[in-house]
Short mmCIF file of C-alpha atoms in Angstrom, two decimals:
data_model
loop_
_atom_site.label_atom_id
_atom_site.label_comp_id
_atom_site.label_asym_id
_atom_site.label_seq_id
_atom_site.Cartn_x
_atom_site.Cartn_y
_atom_site.Cartn_z
CA MET A 29 5.95 -2.11 -8.75
CA PRO A 30 6.55 -1.34 -5.07
CA PHE A 31 10.02 -1.31 -3.56
CA PHE A 32 8.85 -3.76 -0.89
CA HIS A 33 6.11 -6.37 -0.66
CA SER A 34 4.87 -7.98 2.55
CA ALA A 35 4.66 -11.36 0.78
CA SER A 36 8.39 -11.28 -0.01
CA TRP A 37 9.55 -9.36 3.06
CA SER A 38 13.04 -10.38 4.18
CA THR A 39 15.09 -10.14 7.37
CA GLU A 40 17.54 -7.96 5.47
CA ASP A 41 14.75 -5.50 4.60
CA GLY A 42 13.79 -5.33 8.26
CA GLU A 43 17.35 -4.66 9.37
CA ARG A 44 17.68 -1.80 6.88
CA PHE A 45 14.35 -0.21 7.75
CA PRO A 46 13.14 -1.09 11.29
CA ALA A 47 10.15 1.28 11.14
CA LEU A 48 8.88 -0.38 7.98
CA ALA A 49 9.46 -3.80 9.54
CA SER A 50 7.31 -2.78 12.52
CA LEU A 51 4.53 -1.65 10.17
CA VAL A 52 4.63 -4.90 8.17
CA ASP A 53 4.46 -6.92 11.39
CA ALA A 54 1.70 -4.78 12.95
CA THR A 55 -0.58 -4.85 9.89
CA ARG A 56 -0.71 -8.56 9.22
CA ASN A 57 -4.30 -9.67 8.52
CA CYS A 58 -5.33 -6.11 7.56
CA THR A 59 -8.45 -6.07 5.38
CA ALA A 60 -10.65 -3.38 3.84
CA GLU A 61 -13.11 -3.89 6.72
CA THR A 62 -10.44 -3.65 9.45
CA PHE A 63 -8.25 -0.94 7.87
CA TRP A 64 -9.05 1.66 10.53
CA ASN A 65 -8.07 -0.77 13.31
CA PHE A 66 -4.47 -0.16 12.24
CA SER A 67 -4.59 3.66 12.40
CA ALA A 68 -2.13 3.81 15.29
CA ALA A 69 0.38 1.64 13.40
CA PHE A 70 0.17 3.86 10.32
CA GLU A 71 0.53 7.04 12.36
CA GLU A 72 3.54 5.67 14.26
CA PHE A 73 5.16 4.74 10.95
CA PHE A 74 4.45 8.16 9.44
CA ASN A 75 6.11 9.84 12.44
CA SER A 76 9.26 7.73 12.13
CA SER A 77 12.42 8.68 10.25
CA PHE A 78 11.64 6.15 7.51
CA VAL A 79 11.19 8.55 4.59
CA SER A 80 14.55 10.32 4.93
CA SER A 81 16.46 7.09 5.61
CA PHE A 82 14.69 5.25 2.79
CA LEU A 83 15.34 7.94 0.19
CA ALA A 84 18.96 8.41 1.24
CA HIS A 85 19.61 4.67 1.27
CA GLU A 86 17.80 3.84 -1.97
CA LEU A 87 18.91 6.81 -4.07
CA GLY A 88 22.13 5.15 -5.18
CA ARG A 89 20.31 1.90 -5.89
CA ILE A 90 17.76 3.71 -8.04
CA ALA A 91 20.52 5.38 -10.03
CA ARG A 92 22.57 2.22 -10.50
CA THR A 93 20.02 -0.45 -11.36
CA ALA A 94 16.82 -1.24 -13.20
CA ASP A 95 14.96 -0.63 -9.94
CA TYR A 96 14.51 2.90 -11.23
CA GLU A 97 11.42 1.60 -13.06
CA HIS A 98 9.71 1.37 -9.67
CA VAL A 99 9.37 5.15 -9.80
CA GLN A 100 6.39 5.39 -12.11
CA SER A 101 6.18 9.19 -12.26
CA ASP A 102 7.51 12.31 -10.59
CA ASP A 103 4.35 12.43 -8.48
CA GLU A 104 4.48 9.11 -6.63
CA ILE A 105 6.82 6.41 -5.34
CA GLU A 106 5.09 3.21 -4.23
CA VAL A 107 7.05 2.04 -1.20
CA LEU A 108 5.18 -0.96 0.18
CA ARG A 109 2.48 -3.35 -0.98
CA GLY A 110 1.17 -4.63 2.35
CA GLU A 111 -1.67 -6.94 3.27
CA ASN A 112 -4.63 -5.29 1.53
CA PHE A 113 -3.08 -1.81 1.58
CA ARG A 114 -0.25 0.11 -0.04
CA VAL A 115 2.06 2.85 1.20
CA SER A 116 3.30 5.55 -1.19
CA ILE A 117 5.09 8.89 -1.13
CA GLY A 118 3.37 11.47 -3.31
CA LYS A 119 3.30 15.12 -4.27
CA ILE A 120 0.71 17.88 -4.54
CA LYS A 121 1.98 20.27 -7.17
CA ALA A 122 2.22 23.98 -6.56
CA TYR A 123 -0.45 26.30 -7.90
CA SER A 124 0.11 27.51 -11.44
CA PRO A 125 -1.79 30.51 -12.85
CA LEU A 126 -1.57 28.81 -16.25
CA GLY A 127 -3.03 25.53 -15.01
CA ASN A 128 -6.67 24.46 -14.98
CA ASP A 129 -6.77 23.79 -11.25
CA HIS A 130 -9.70 22.67 -9.12
CA THR A 131 -12.17 21.64 -11.82
CA GLU A 132 -13.53 18.87 -9.62
CA VAL A 133 -13.18 17.15 -6.26
CA VAL A 134 -13.65 13.44 -5.64
CA CYS A 135 -15.16 11.26 -2.95
CA TYR A 136 -13.09 8.07 -3.05
CA ALA A 137 -14.27 4.50 -2.56
CA ASN A 138 -11.18 3.42 -0.57
CA ASP A 139 -10.20 4.42 2.95
CA PHE A 140 -6.85 6.17 3.28
CA VAL A 141 -4.72 8.00 5.81
CA TYR A 142 -1.85 10.36 5.07
CA ALA A 143 0.69 12.63 6.70
CA ASN A 144 2.06 15.91 5.38
CA LEU A 145 5.83 15.67 4.85
CA GLY A 146 6.16 19.37 4.09
CA PRO A 147 7.94 21.58 3.44
CA ILE A 148 4.89 23.81 4.05
CA PRO A 149 1.42 23.39 5.60
CA LEU A 150 -1.37 22.08 3.39
CA GLU A 151 -4.70 23.91 3.40
CA PHE A 152 -7.97 22.23 2.49
CA GLU A 153 -11.68 22.23 3.17
CA LEU A 154 -13.05 19.03 4.70
CA LEU A 155 -16.44 18.08 3.23
CA GLU A 156 -18.82 15.23 3.99
CA THR A 157 -21.46 13.53 1.89
CA PRO A 158 -25.09 13.80 3.07
CA ARG A 159 -26.13 10.95 5.38
CA GLU A 160 -29.02 10.09 3.08
CA GLN A 161 -26.74 9.65 0.07
CA VAL A 162 -26.71 6.13 -1.40
CA ASN A 163 -23.32 5.50 -2.99
CA GLU A 164 -24.68 3.23 -5.74
CA VAL A 165 -27.40 5.65 -6.88
CA PHE A 166 -26.17 8.80 -8.64
CA ASP A 167 -28.20 11.83 -7.57
CA ARG A 168 -27.27 15.42 -8.48
CA SER A 169 -29.12 16.74 -5.43
CA MET A 170 -26.64 15.04 -3.07
CA VAL A 171 -24.37 18.06 -2.57
CA PRO A 172 -21.70 17.57 0.12
CA TYR A 173 -21.55 19.98 3.05
CA SER A 174 -18.60 21.77 4.60
CA VAL A 175 -17.31 20.49 7.95
CA ARG A 176 -14.32 22.76 8.54
CA ILE A 177 -11.32 24.52 6.99
CA CYS A 178 -8.07 22.74 7.85
CA ARG A 179 -4.44 23.74 7.87
CA GLN A 180 -2.46 20.51 7.98
CA GLN A 181 0.94 21.12 9.52
CA ARG A 182 4.04 19.16 8.67
CA GLY A 183 3.86 15.75 10.38
CA GLU A 184 0.10 15.94 10.98
CA THR A 185 -2.01 12.93 9.96
CA ILE A 186 -5.45 13.08 8.31
CA LYS A 187 -7.91 10.18 7.97
CA VAL A 188 -10.26 10.00 4.97
CA ARG A 189 -13.24 7.61 5.11
CA ALA A 190 -14.47 5.94 1.94
CA GLY A 191 -17.73 7.37 0.62
CA VAL A 192 -17.92 10.00 3.39
CA ASP A 193 -14.98 12.43 3.51
CA ILE A 194 -13.93 14.74 0.68
CA LEU A 195 -10.84 16.95 0.67
CA LYS A 196 -10.97 20.14 -1.37
CA VAL A 197 -7.28 20.96 -1.37
CA SER A 198 -5.96 24.46 -2.02
CA LYS A 199 -2.96 24.31 -4.32
CA PRO A 200 0.14 25.14 -2.24
CA GLU A 201 2.64 27.85 -3.13
CA ARG A 202 5.34 25.17 -3.39
CA ASP A 203 5.28 21.47 -4.19
CA THR A 204 4.23 19.65 -1.02
CA TYR A 205 4.81 15.98 -0.22
CA GLN A 206 2.78 13.34 1.59
CA ILE A 207 3.15 9.75 2.71
CA TYR A 208 -0.07 7.79 2.68
CA ALA A 209 -1.56 4.36 3.25
CA VAL A 210 -4.51 3.36 1.06
CA SER A 211 -6.74 0.33 1.48
CA SER A 212 -6.30 -1.87 -1.60
CA HIS A 213 -9.95 -2.84 -1.88
CA PRO A 214 -12.81 -0.34 -2.20
CA ARG A 215 -15.57 -0.36 0.42
CA LYS A 216 -17.91 1.51 -1.92
CA SER A 217 -19.00 0.77 -5.49
CA LEU A 218 -18.53 4.23 -6.98
CA LEU A 219 -16.28 7.27 -6.92
CA TRP A 220 -18.34 10.48 -6.97
CA HIS A 221 -16.95 13.47 -8.88
CA TYR A 222 -18.15 16.98 -7.96
CA ASP A 223 -17.80 20.41 -9.51
CA ALA A 224 -15.13 22.13 -7.42
CA ASP A 225 -16.98 25.46 -7.34
CA THR A 226 -20.62 24.45 -6.84
CA LEU A 227 -20.00 20.97 -5.33
CA VAL A 228 -22.85 19.64 -7.46
CA PRO A 229 -22.26 15.97 -8.41
CA LYS A 230 -21.04 15.72 -12.03
CA TYR A 231 -20.68 12.00 -12.65
CA CYS A 232 -19.57 8.72 -11.10
CA THR A 233 -16.92 6.17 -12.03
CA ALA A 234 -16.65 2.53 -11.02
CA ALA A 235 -14.43 1.83 -8.02
CA SER A 236 -13.40 -1.56 -9.37
CA LEU A 237 -10.22 -1.15 -11.43
CA MET A 238 -11.39 -3.52 -14.15
CA SER A 239 -14.85 -1.93 -14.30
CA SER A 240 -13.28 1.51 -14.45
CA ARG A 241 -11.14 0.40 -17.38
CA VAL A 242 -14.22 -0.90 -19.21
CA GLN A 243 -16.03 2.37 -18.52
CA THR A 244 -13.05 4.37 -19.80
CA ALA A 245 -12.83 2.22 -22.94
CA ILE A 246 -16.52 2.87 -23.63
CA ASN A 247 -16.03 6.63 -23.27
CA ILE A 248 -13.00 6.61 -25.59
CA LEU A 249 -14.84 4.64 -28.29
CA VAL A 250 -17.82 7.00 -28.16
CA ARG A 251 -15.71 10.16 -28.30
CA MET A 252 -13.47 8.91 -31.11
CA GLY A 253 -16.45 8.75 -33.46
CA GLY A 254 -16.64 6.71 -36.65
CA GLN A 255 -18.35 3.80 -34.95
CA THR A 256 -18.91 0.55 -36.83
CA THR A 257 -21.36 -2.24 -36.15
CA ALA A 258 -18.52 -4.14 -34.50
CA THR A 259 -17.58 -1.36 -32.06
CA THR A 260 -21.21 -0.72 -31.14
CA ALA A 261 -21.69 -4.44 -30.52
CA ALA A 262 -18.56 -4.47 -28.36
CA ILE A 263 -19.94 -1.63 -26.25
CA ALA A 264 -23.30 -3.41 -26.03
CA SER A 265 -21.58 -6.49 -24.61
CA ALA A 266 -20.60 -4.44 -21.55
CA ALA A 267 -24.32 -4.11 -20.76
CA LYS A 268 -23.95 -7.59 -19.21
CA SER A 269 -21.28 -6.43 -16.75
CA GLY A 270 -21.67 -7.38 -13.12
CA ASP A 271 -21.17 -3.71 -12.18
CA HIS A 272 -24.46 -1.86 -12.51
CA PHE A 273 -22.79 1.45 -13.35
CA VAL A 274 -20.82 -0.13 -16.19
CA ARG A 275 -24.05 -1.70 -17.48
CA TRP A 276 -25.71 1.69 -17.58
CA SER A 277 -22.67 3.37 -19.19
CA ALA A 278 -22.82 0.78 -21.98
CA ILE A 279 -26.58 1.15 -22.47
CA ALA A 280 -26.40 4.95 -22.60
CA ALA A 281 -23.47 4.85 -25.05
CA VAL A 282 -25.18 2.39 -27.39
CA THR A 283 -28.39 4.45 -27.29
CA SER A 284 -26.47 7.52 -28.47
CA LEU A 285 -24.78 5.56 -31.28
CA ASP A 286 -27.54 3.24 -32.47
CA PRO A 287 -31.02 4.22 -31.24
CA HIS A 288 -32.58 0.97 -32.46
CA MET A 289 -30.11 -1.23 -30.57
CA GLY A 290 -30.26 1.16 -27.65
CA LEU A 291 -34.03 0.83 -27.49
CA GLU A 292 -33.70 -2.94 -27.19
CA LEU A 293 -31.17 -2.58 -24.37
CA LEU A 294 -33.34 -0.04 -22.55
CA GLN A 295 -36.35 -2.34 -22.70
CA THR A 296 -34.25 -5.20 -21.35
CA ALA A 297 -32.93 -2.91 -18.60
CA LEU A 298 -36.46 -2.44 -17.26
CA ALA A 299 -35.91 -5.81 -15.60
CA ASP A 300 -32.39 -4.98 -14.35
CA PRO A 301 -31.81 -6.12 -10.74
CA HIS A 302 -30.39 -2.73 -9.75
CA PRO A 303 -32.96 0.02 -9.06
CA TYR A 304 -30.70 2.75 -10.49
CA VAL A 305 -30.43 1.06 -13.90
CA LYS A 306 -34.13 0.27 -13.94
CA ALA A 307 -35.13 3.85 -13.08
CA ALA A 308 -32.65 5.33 -15.57
CA ALA A 309 -33.98 3.05 -18.33
CA GLN A 310 -37.56 4.08 -17.57
CA SER A 311 -36.60 7.75 -17.71
CA ALA A 312 -34.69 7.31 -20.99
CA LEU A 313 -37.59 5.46 -22.62
CA VAL A 314 -40.03 8.22 -21.65
CA LYS A 315 -37.64 10.79 -23.13
CA LEU A 316 -37.23 8.82 -26.36
CA GLN A 317 -40.97 8.42 -26.72
CA GLY A 318 -41.43 12.15 -26.21
CA GLU A 319 -38.80 12.95 -28.82
CA GLY A 320 -40.42 10.50 -31.23
CA GLY A 321 -43.80 12.16 -30.79
CA ALA A 322 -42.30 15.61 -31.32
CA ASN A 323 -40.58 14.46 -34.50
CA ARG A 324 -43.81 12.99 -35.87
CA GLY A 325 -45.61 16.24 -35.08
#
């Protein structure tokens, strides 16, 4: 739950926080396609005194009332749910020699812009995806390339384009805070996850929240083991998803659990409308046929 929502914005809210009122007014009719048209409004808001006045004003309220539930974790406070975007205050945790840091970096499907609140500069490498990369088609050869090394000073704003820009952040010596605006609706179908050391693509996840939940549920069921006919059938039902990557996740999972049912799904997938699913099914069938011949030999 955000502290404020543009749909229920009140005159009283505006009087308490003029900078936030200006942002709400300036970003009316914002959409995923026009998000970057409001860059100046976001940057002006980030450079205002909103964060300090908001935290000082709301701290007592958080302590006194049930509004404390709005703080979902110690890493993020969702401040505003605007028109097709949200504004939050978040934290990048300090480096820990005991932690498993930097195992992967992600190319996100939503546009976002953020400012460093400090207390120290934030260092990161800015990467970009290859121009020939097709977001909907997973390809391990699509390794992102380095653009530059950045040292983001306190108050400086960085823009991150969906499906293009990747930030490989160096863990700071101390916890560092940001305020950011994120488009609520993805412009790309998939999030790409890369190995942090080699930058080789590892896997993709669905950008749609519901599709991502289905994909996660499939992975949990597979890894838990002890599948029954009912659970395998439940996974197989996801092969009819409207998201091609969820369809393929379901087909691959069923094939690993029940080769006979998986074979049927793979054969059906040869007629899938998405070229990625069709090509993956063809490749899997060739592999299965080769394994079958080896076993007979």
